[in-house]
C-alpha positions as a printed Julia matrix, in Angstrom:
668×3 Matrix{Float64}:
  41.68  156.58   80.08
  42.17  157.93   83.53
  41.86  155.55   86.67
  39.42  156.64   89.6
  41.56  158.01   92.7
  40.79  155.15   95.13
  40.24  157.25   98.05
  36.76  158.29   96.5
  35.5   154.24   95.82
  33.1   154.55   98.81
  31.01  156.95   96.56
  30.29  154.0    94.33
  29.85  151.59   96.93
  25.69  150.23   96.39
  23.36  151.26   98.99
  20.06  149.31  100.2
  17.04  151.48  100.56
  13.86  149.76  101.45
  13.41  146.38   98.95
  15.68  148.65   96.36
  19.09  149.43   95.88
  21.05  152.79   94.33
  23.21  151.69   92.36
  25.65  154.76   93.89
  25.39  157.09   96.4
  25.15  159.82   93.57
  21.53  160.95   94.69
  19.26  164.01   92.68
  16.63  164.6    94.68
  13.84  166.32   93.61
  14.22  169.53   92.06
  11.94  171.37   89.67
  12.4   171.75   85.48
   9.65  174.81   85.36
   7.9   173.14   82.86
   7.14  169.92   84.26
   3.74  168.79   82.77
   3.81  171.61   79.62
   6.88  169.86   78.57
   7.39  166.02   79.97
   9.56  164.61   77.34
  11.61  167.1    77.82
  11.45  167.1    81.33
  11.46  163.04   80.7
  15.39  163.45   78.88
  16.87  165.88   81.24
  16.17  163.17   83.91
  17.62  161.06   81.15
  21.39  162.58   80.6
  21.68  162.47   84.78
  21.45  158.76   84.94
  23.65  158.31   82.04
  26.15  161.02   83.81
  26.04  158.41   86.91
  23.96  159.55   89.33
  22.62  156.15   90.48
  18.89  158.33   92.31
  17.22  160.6    90.05
  14.01  162.57   91.06
  10.83  164.06   89.74
  10.13  167.88   90.82
   6.88  168.25   92.74
   3.9   165.91   91.8
   0.2   166.51   93.04
  -1.58  164.23   94.45
  -4.77  166.22   93.62
  -6.63  169.27   92.09
  -7.19  170.75   95.01
  -2.98  170.33   95.4
  -2.97  173.0    92.31
  -0.1   175.38   92.93
  -0.05  176.55   89.41
   0.81  178.99   87.42
   3.89  177.42   88.76
   4.89  174.54   86.57
   4.04  170.98   88.48
   3.61  167.26   87.25
   0.86  165.67   88.35
  -0.86  162.15   89.26
  -4.31  163.06   90.21
  -5.62  161.02   87.77
  -4.89  156.97   86.52
  -4.18  159.29   83.1
  -1.66  160.15   84.28
   1.0   157.19   84.28
   1.41  157.06   81.23
   3.2   160.85   81.21
   5.2   160.27   83.96
   6.35  156.91   83.47
   8.76  158.6    80.59
  10.86  159.81   83.17
  11.34  156.46   84.97
  11.94  154.48   81.52
  14.59  156.21   80.08
  16.29  156.61   84.01
  16.06  153.15   84.07
  17.91  152.41   81.09
  21.27  153.36   82.77
  20.26  150.95   85.82
  19.25  154.59   88.06
  16.83  154.1    90.49
  13.48  156.69   89.56
  12.44  158.42   92.5
   8.77  160.43   92.37
   8.42  163.37   94.89
   4.58  163.2    95.83
   2.97  166.24   96.82
   0.19  168.35   98.07
   1.2   171.94   99.1
  -1.22  173.2   101.42
  -1.59  176.74  102.48
   0.66  177.18   99.39
  -1.38  175.65   96.6
  -4.36  178.86   96.08
  -5.97  176.43   93.03
  -6.17  179.44   91.0
  -6.87  176.87   87.81
  -8.86  174.5    90.02
 -10.72  176.83   91.46
 -11.32  174.23   94.7
 -11.08  175.96   97.86
  -7.63  175.77   99.11
  -6.86  173.82  102.29
  -5.01  173.21  105.68
  -4.58  172.38  109.24
  -6.74  176.08  110.5
  -8.07  178.33  108.85
  -5.33  180.78  107.22
  -4.57  182.82  104.74
  -2.67  181.14  101.44
   1.4   181.67  102.38
   2.7   184.16  100.13
  -0.2   184.64   97.58
  -1.34  188.41   96.41
  -4.99  187.53   96.42
  -6.94  187.76   99.61
  -8.05  184.68   99.7
  -7.81  181.98  103.09
  -7.84  178.22  103.29
 -10.31  176.73  105.16
  -9.69  174.5   108.1
 -10.16  170.94  107.21
 -12.41  168.42  108.64
 -11.88  165.0   109.66
 -13.45  163.66  106.04
 -11.39  166.01  104.6
  -7.9   164.25  106.12
  -9.59  161.35  105.01
  -9.8   162.29  101.84
  -5.83  163.85  101.29
  -4.87  160.53  102.2
  -6.93  158.53   99.76
  -5.36  160.83   97.19
  -2.06  160.32   98.69
  -2.08  156.4    98.41
  -3.97  156.48   95.08
  -0.56  158.67   93.78
   2.08  156.23   95.08
  -0.27  153.76   93.71
  -0.31  155.03   90.42
   4.33  156.54   90.49
   4.0   152.28   91.46
   2.5   151.5    88.5
   4.35  154.07   86.42
   7.48  152.69   87.25
   8.94  154.49   90.05
  11.42  152.78   92.9
  11.17  156.07   95.27
   8.12  156.85   96.91
   8.34  160.01   98.86
   6.24  161.72  101.51
   6.21  165.8   100.95
   7.29  167.55  104.44
   9.78  170.58  104.13
  10.54  173.74  102.5
   7.65  175.05  104.28
   5.63  174.0   101.3
   3.68  170.84  102.36
   0.17  170.06  103.93
   1.81  167.51  106.23
   4.93  170.6   107.16
   1.78  173.09  108.55
   0.12  170.78  109.93
   3.95  169.41  112.32
   4.21  173.94  112.64
   2.53  175.19  115.56
   1.58  179.12  113.77
  -0.69  177.61  111.14
  -2.35  174.54  113.51
  -4.23  175.63  116.11
  -6.25  172.38  116.61
  -7.44  171.14  119.27
  -8.27  167.4   118.3
  -5.85  164.6   117.8
  -3.72  166.39  115.17
  -3.24  169.19  117.43
  -1.81  170.2   119.59
   1.28  168.28  120.79
   4.43  167.18  118.9
   3.1   164.07  118.27
  -0.65  164.93  117.29
   0.91  167.41  114.8
   2.7   164.76  113.39
  -0.02  162.53  113.21
  -0.45  162.83  109.48
   2.3   162.64  108.68
   2.77  158.86  110.32
  -0.04  158.31  108.55
   1.06  159.33  105.12
   4.3   157.16  105.37
   1.88  154.39  106.61
  -0.61  154.44  103.94
   2.48  154.46  101.3
   4.32  151.83  102.8
   0.97  149.41  103.5
   0.3   151.19   98.98
   3.84  150.08   97.31
   6.38  149.37  100.38
   6.46  146.02   98.87
   8.22  147.09   95.53
   9.14  150.96   96.62
  11.28  152.63   98.55
   8.73  155.18  101.38
  11.15  158.25  101.62
  10.63  160.98  103.85
  11.51  164.48  102.95
  12.15  166.44  106.09
  13.33  170.38  107.12
  14.6   169.5   110.06
  15.8   172.6   111.38
  13.24  176.51  109.67
  15.08  179.04  111.62
  12.44  180.85  112.87
  13.12  179.97  116.51
  10.37  179.02  118.59
   7.54  179.47  115.75
   9.09  176.87  114.3
  10.72  173.01  113.51
  14.6   173.76  115.07
  17.13  170.69  114.45
  18.04  170.84  118.35
  14.11  171.25  119.3
  11.14  169.74  117.56
  13.0   169.05  114.28
  14.93  166.25  115.87
  11.81  165.4   117.84
   9.81  164.46  115.03
  13.63  162.19  113.32
  12.81  160.69  116.92
   9.13  159.7   116.66
   9.42  158.5   113.32
  12.93  157.54  113.27
  12.59  154.17  111.96
   9.32  154.34  109.85
  10.67  156.05  106.04
  12.81  153.79  103.76
  14.93  156.76  103.58
  15.09  160.24  105.59
  15.74  163.06  102.76
  16.63  165.86  105.51
  17.55  169.45  104.62
  16.57  173.06  105.57
  13.32  175.26  105.72
  12.59  177.82  104.07
  13.66  177.29   99.73
  15.68  180.06  100.42
  17.56  178.45  103.35
  18.04  175.2   101.6
  18.64  176.96   98.41
  21.38  179.32   99.95
  23.27  180.97   97.08
  27.62  181.18   96.8
  27.49  184.29   98.1
  26.06  183.49  101.79
  26.99  179.96  102.18
  30.37  177.48  101.55
  30.14  173.82  100.05
  28.51  171.57  102.82
  26.44  174.17  104.62
  24.09  172.29  105.94
  25.44  169.88  107.69
  25.6   171.59  111.43
  21.91  171.16  111.61
  21.49  167.56  110.14
  24.58  165.63  110.92
  22.73  164.37  113.71
  19.78  162.42  112.19
  21.84  159.4   111.57
  22.92  159.51  115.2
  18.55  158.43  115.59
  17.59  156.49  112.38
  19.03  153.3   111.52
  17.65  154.11  107.56
  20.02  155.81  105.07
  20.13  159.55  105.17
  20.52  161.57  102.07
  21.31  165.38  102.88
  22.32  168.64  100.23
  24.66  171.36  100.45
  26.18  172.25   97.02
  28.27  169.03   96.25
  31.01  169.75   93.74
  34.21  168.29   95.58
  34.58  164.7    95.58
  36.9   164.61   98.87
  34.08  166.71  101.29
  32.03  164.18   99.81
  33.68  161.27  100.64
  34.15  162.68  104.17
  30.63  163.19  104.79
  30.51  159.54  103.92
  33.15  158.94  106.04
  31.9   160.92  109.06
  28.69  159.16  109.56
  26.83  162.82  108.06
  25.03  161.46  104.87
  25.11  158.13  103.42
  24.11  159.34  100.06
  25.8   163.17   98.65
  22.18  164.58   97.17
  22.47  167.55   94.77
  19.71  169.82   92.81
  21.97  172.0    91.48
  25.51  170.23   90.86
  23.34  167.89   89.2
  22.28  170.38   86.63
  25.9   172.48   86.68
  26.77  168.44   85.46
  25.02  165.82   84.81
  28.22  164.03   84.17
  29.17  164.94   87.43
  29.51  161.71   89.15
  30.98  159.72   85.91
  33.86  162.85   86.24
  34.52  160.8    89.09
  34.28  157.48   88.25
  36.73  157.98   85.4
  39.32  160.1    87.48
  38.48  163.41   85.39
  37.74  165.32   88.31
  39.55  168.34   86.54
  36.56  167.87   83.95
  33.67  168.7    86.33
  31.78  171.7    85.81
  31.11  173.15   89.18
  27.95  174.85   90.29
  28.51  178.38   91.36
  26.12  178.78   93.22
  24.12  181.43   91.22
  20.72  180.58   91.97
  19.74  181.76   87.98
  18.44  177.38   87.79
  16.08  178.98   90.76
  15.15  182.48   89.16
  13.78  180.71   86.31
  11.64  178.42   88.16
  10.36  181.26   90.03
   9.82  183.01   86.39
   7.51  180.08   84.8
  10.15  178.88   82.18
  12.72  176.29   82.14
  15.39  176.3    84.16
  19.04  177.49   82.6
  22.19  176.98   84.38
  25.41  179.18   83.66
  27.03  177.37   83.35
  26.24  173.96   81.88
  23.7   175.85   78.78
  22.31  172.34   77.27
  20.27  171.78   80.8
  16.39  171.64   79.2
  17.98  171.56   75.51
  18.84  167.71   75.61
  15.27  166.61   74.83
  14.07  170.11   72.28
  17.58  170.33   70.72
  19.02  167.12   71.08
  21.8   168.89   73.11
  24.64  166.45   74.52
  26.5   168.34   77.7
  29.68  166.32   76.92
  29.22  165.6    73.22
  29.57  168.52   70.37
  28.54  167.24   66.45
  31.8   167.48   64.5
  32.41  170.14   62.28
  31.48  170.7    58.82
  34.14  172.58   57.43
  37.8   172.84   58.52
  37.17  177.01   58.64
  39.84  178.97   61.48
  38.22  180.79   63.58
  39.29  184.1    64.38
  37.09  185.05   68.15
  38.13  188.88   69.7
  37.39  188.86   73.53
  37.73  186.7    75.94
  34.73  187.11   78.63
  31.57  184.3    79.05
  30.82  184.44   75.26
  34.59  184.53   74.06
  35.84  181.1    76.58
  32.12  178.8    75.72
  32.18  180.04   71.84
  36.23  178.83   71.55
  35.94  175.75   73.79
  32.81  174.68   72.08
  34.08  175.76   68.65
  37.06  173.42   68.93
  35.29  170.54   70.45
  33.85  170.26   67.34
  37.58  169.64   65.92
  37.73  173.62   64.87
  41.0   175.53   64.93
  39.92  177.98   67.11
  42.48  181.55   68.37
  41.07  183.99   70.46
  42.04  187.09   70.93
  42.11  189.31   74.43
  42.76  193.16   74.94
  43.19  192.53   78.78
  46.27  190.49   80.36
  44.09  187.64   81.1
  40.84  186.31   80.55
  37.3   185.87   82.01
  35.92  189.62   80.81
  33.35  190.56   82.81
  33.53  187.2    84.56
  36.53  187.85   86.47
  35.92  191.85   87.42
  32.26  190.54   88.93
  33.99  187.61   91.02
  36.6   189.78   92.81
  33.14  191.81   94.38
  32.41  189.71   97.84
  31.09  186.58   98.18
  30.83  185.19   94.81
  34.41  184.62   94.35
  32.63  181.34   93.24
  31.58  182.83   90.17
  35.19  182.11   88.35
  34.38  178.88   88.07
  33.26  179.54   85.05
  36.03  181.05   83.96
  38.43  178.55   85.19
  36.8   175.42   84.39
  36.65  177.0    80.54
  39.84  177.65   80.65
  41.19  174.39   81.75
  39.7   172.5    78.98
  40.65  175.21   76.64
  43.95  173.73   78.13
  43.46  170.61   77.1
  43.1   171.27   73.98
  45.83  170.71   71.18
  44.19  173.01   68.39
  43.47  176.32   70.65
  46.04  179.53   70.54
  44.86  182.01   73.53
  46.63  185.2    73.5
  45.96  187.79   76.22
  46.76  191.06   76.14
  45.73  191.5    72.35
  43.91  193.61   70.85
  42.29  193.09   67.79
  41.44  196.09   65.63
  39.36  195.78   62.19
  42.69  195.52   60.44
  44.05  193.31   62.68
  41.02  190.88   61.6
  41.56  191.33   57.77
  45.18  190.52   58.13
  45.23  186.95   60.23
  43.86  184.85   57.83
  40.68  183.29   59.87
  38.04  182.11   57.59
  35.65  183.24   60.38
  35.07  185.43   62.87
  33.7   185.55   66.59
  33.29  189.08   67.54
  32.73  188.81   71.86
  33.78  192.56   72.91
  30.85  192.42   76.19
  29.54  196.01   77.29
  30.41  198.9    79.34
  27.94  200.32   82.34
  26.3   203.38   81.37
  27.84  206.55   82.05
  25.33  209.15   82.57
  20.75  208.63   83.91
  18.48  206.04   81.94
  15.73  204.33   83.81
  14.0   200.86   82.54
  11.44  203.23   80.8
  14.14  205.28   78.09
  14.04  208.47   80.11
  17.72  209.53   80.58
  16.31  211.9    83.65
  17.94  214.94   84.58
  20.76  216.38   83.32
  24.09  215.83   86.03
  26.86  218.42   87.11
  29.01  216.72   88.88
  31.09  213.16   87.67
  29.31  210.04   87.05
  30.83  206.69   88.64
  30.12  203.06   87.2
  30.58  200.06   88.1
  33.11  198.99   85.68
  35.1   202.15   87.9
  34.62  200.47   91.13
  35.59  197.04   89.57
  38.86  198.37   87.71
  39.49  199.02   91.86
  38.55  202.52   92.22
  37.38  202.99   95.7
  36.01  206.36   96.86
  35.62  206.97   99.92
  33.41  209.75  101.94
  29.65  209.56  101.54
  28.5   207.09   98.91
  25.36  207.14   96.93
  24.9   203.71   94.82
  21.87  205.2    92.69
  20.61  200.97   91.31
  17.39  201.46   87.68
  19.21  197.91   87.03
  17.35  196.25   89.49
  19.68  193.57   89.36
  22.48  191.82   91.76
  25.38  194.73   90.68
  23.89  197.33   92.65
  24.52  195.76   95.81
  27.32  194.42   95.47
  28.92  197.57   94.54
  27.1   199.33   97.89
  28.77  196.49   99.71
  32.24  196.67   98.8
  32.51  200.42   98.99
  30.93  200.09  102.34
  33.87  197.24  103.33
  36.4   200.14  101.9
  35.48  202.4   104.63
  33.09  204.69  102.86
  28.97  205.83  104.3
  27.02  204.8   101.5
  24.25  205.17  100.04
  21.67  202.34   98.38
  18.64  204.02   96.7
  16.42  202.7    93.64
  12.93  204.12   92.18
  11.83  200.78   92.25
  10.09  200.24   95.07
  11.98  197.53   96.89
  16.33  197.02   95.92
  17.63  194.5    93.5
  14.61  192.94   92.54
  15.14  190.3    90.18
  17.38  188.43   93.55
  13.61  187.99   94.73
  13.43  185.15   91.82
  16.99  183.71   93.14
  15.77  183.91   96.72
  18.36  186.38   98.25
  16.45  189.72   98.26
  16.17  189.42  101.76
  19.29  188.38  102.74
  21.52  190.86  100.8
  19.13  193.64  102.16
  20.13  192.04  105.75
  23.1   191.96  104.58
  23.76  195.53  103.46
  21.39  196.81  106.61
  24.15  194.7   108.96
  26.65  197.13  107.81
  25.2   200.26  107.77
  24.27  200.97  104.56
  21.28  203.04  104.24
  18.58  201.78  102.3
  15.97  204.33  100.36
  13.69  203.2    97.39
  10.61  204.15   95.6
  12.98  207.39   94.49
  13.86  208.6    91.52
  17.42  211.01   90.85
  16.08  214.42   90.17
  19.58  215.95   90.06
  22.4   215.77   91.24
  25.18  218.33   91.88
  28.45  218.81   93.55
  28.34  217.42   97.08
  23.98  217.34   96.9
  21.99  214.54   95.3
  18.12  215.73   95.21
  15.72  212.0    95.44
  12.23  213.17   94.48
   9.43  209.94   96.29
   7.03  207.8    93.93
   4.28  208.85   96.37
   4.55  212.34   96.31
   5.94  213.89   99.3
   8.8   216.02  100.1
  12.32  215.52   97.44
  15.17  214.19   99.87
  18.44  216.46   99.76
  21.15  214.32  100.51
  24.57  214.97  101.06
  27.26  213.42   99.02
  30.56  212.96   98.23
  30.63  210.99   94.4
  27.87  209.66   93.1
  27.71  206.03   91.84
  24.71  204.74   89.18
  23.58  201.34   88.23
  21.38  202.13   85.09
  22.44  199.46   81.21
  25.54  198.65   80.14
  26.26  199.66   76.32
  27.35  196.71   73.64
  30.66  197.12   72.79
  29.94  196.31   69.45
  31.87  199.49   67.27
  34.46  196.14   65.72
  31.3   193.81   64.67
  29.92  197.18   62.92
  32.5   198.26   61.05
  33.69  194.8    59.98
  29.81  194.24   58.87
  30.26  197.74   56.53
  32.13  197.09   54.15
  31.24  193.6    52.78
  33.79  193.98   49.66
  37.09  194.26   52.18
  35.7   191.04   54.18
  35.67  188.67   50.68
  39.19  190.15   49.87
  40.47  188.94   53.48
  38.47  185.42   52.57
  36.35  186.18   55.18
  33.58  184.44   55.2
  31.48  185.77   58.25
  31.53  187.81   61.22
  29.19  187.33   63.86
  28.41  189.26   67.23
  27.66  186.71   69.96
  27.27  188.11   73.95
  26.49  190.67   75.63
  27.75  193.4    73.05
  24.96  191.69   70.67
  23.15  192.44   74.05
  23.56  192.71   77.53
  22.16  190.0    80.01
  23.66  187.6    82.56
  26.33  186.28   81.98
  23.7   182.52   81.79
  23.06  184.36   78.66
  26.27  185.31   77.3
  27.26  181.39   77.44
  24.07  180.61   76.28
  23.84  182.43   72.82
  27.57  181.38   72.6
  27.09  177.32   72.94
  24.37  178.25   70.33
  26.42  179.29   67.78
  28.9   177.12   68.03
  26.32  174.54   67.88
  25.75  176.14   64.93
  27.83  176.98   63.34
């Protein structure tokens, strides 16, 4: 076994946090799971995997402290009753089994708590419309009795967390999602009593919650403050060089640990398209200059060199991570064992967040075992041994083919992977060449790097396989992973084909293949994912005049789930891309496109030189269909099975293709 590079030893030093000691500097900060109390055993199994993988601190997601902290339909854990103790203790026990500390993030989300299930009135520092609620509902302004009740509820929840065995208890004032942060914010707090007005008054509730929590559990548990030092709202919010820093100064040595980040959630969890590793440093590095308590921060850290730099330069004491710990629960252990090349790096796609925002268990593009640890018994680093000696031929070296090859080879099968193009990666390579998402190439690079280490794998790029080639190859089992191609014609989500076009149609495949037409280009997006905006940006950067239209009422709707829709549209607008929403493409002829408003009104006539249509994708399942059409021929060739997988079955996200291939390999 390789040994750890001594440069990284600082990452494995124990660090004292109040009355407890973390075994190392790897800290899984609180993050959501998409299911929470709907499946507590599955959540606990996922957190245990992090502790098993070497994370020294493993935290929960939000834990509601009372019935008027109800954020449904978003799932959350609960400490609103003593009956909740045993359910949450399961996670703490499993984390402790591997020597890690367990952290519990107590939360009342104030103006975000619509109380749809509890049906209690929402509360806040002042009467305000609820933030991001669809319903036209306002919170009522809290009186002194309400504040006392809130403090009592928080204290009771802290005692329950202590009884459940948690080592670190959080006071939450971050992401614009906390009642404490709403009291801090002048835009939400117009009180004239001792809880409003100047900053010291607006911070009074936060101070009291910290003091209450320390008084209740500080004898055995550390008390952490999760605080956003920058809101990017200028004078309307906290800034890292203004009131954000003043709050740190006011409370500097009160918590046992500062967990610092950015608000709102879209700023804290920026995608790779808009940020690099360590992007939060300019905003949080001042905190350690003020407080003598340990500081944890995040920044999509995957490089041990970057981590060490953060520690050595006095930026952080702990390397915080949510998404990197999802992509690779065993990241710390791999550094400790000198296996840096084996780290499965986060690509910053925010598919995990899209699941939380869809109220389903989180998934990960890089790690297909995420949230399957408990319900399916999947381990991210261990595959079950093969149950036969069957040789496997995989046709197609995109994400599904690469994942299937790696997973089957880890099971012990002899695997041959054939790819028609001269290089592997498929859609991953093509999409990663679009503006800003080069990090997505890690999906390809990780799998190729792992395959290169295995003696039972043969890789053949530039090898197009036809039916006769497959029949004569001699493999007992065949997997077809031939992907999908973008439709070269109109097709709406409701299945309507629209109108006939009398001009050539370009597709995202054409642009990703290197075609960059000039002039005035209409990119019409009926898919609503991330590709339309990326194609528009690429064409604009190449010098074209671009119109980006969609029949939806807003562009790239899926990106609202990954928390980057606003950023994408701002980026396109800043580049000079014209945005048109809520219009169907009614007709296209040479030099002109007709866009009809869904709300009525006149037809919009657009002069264009080219049309790029982002519709749906056509599964390239012809090879699988031909093979499966003649079972006798397969029998004669001693082929026991032919299984299509990934986009050639059902086009979707890269994460879907990876998961389908991994599942196939496990069930082989």
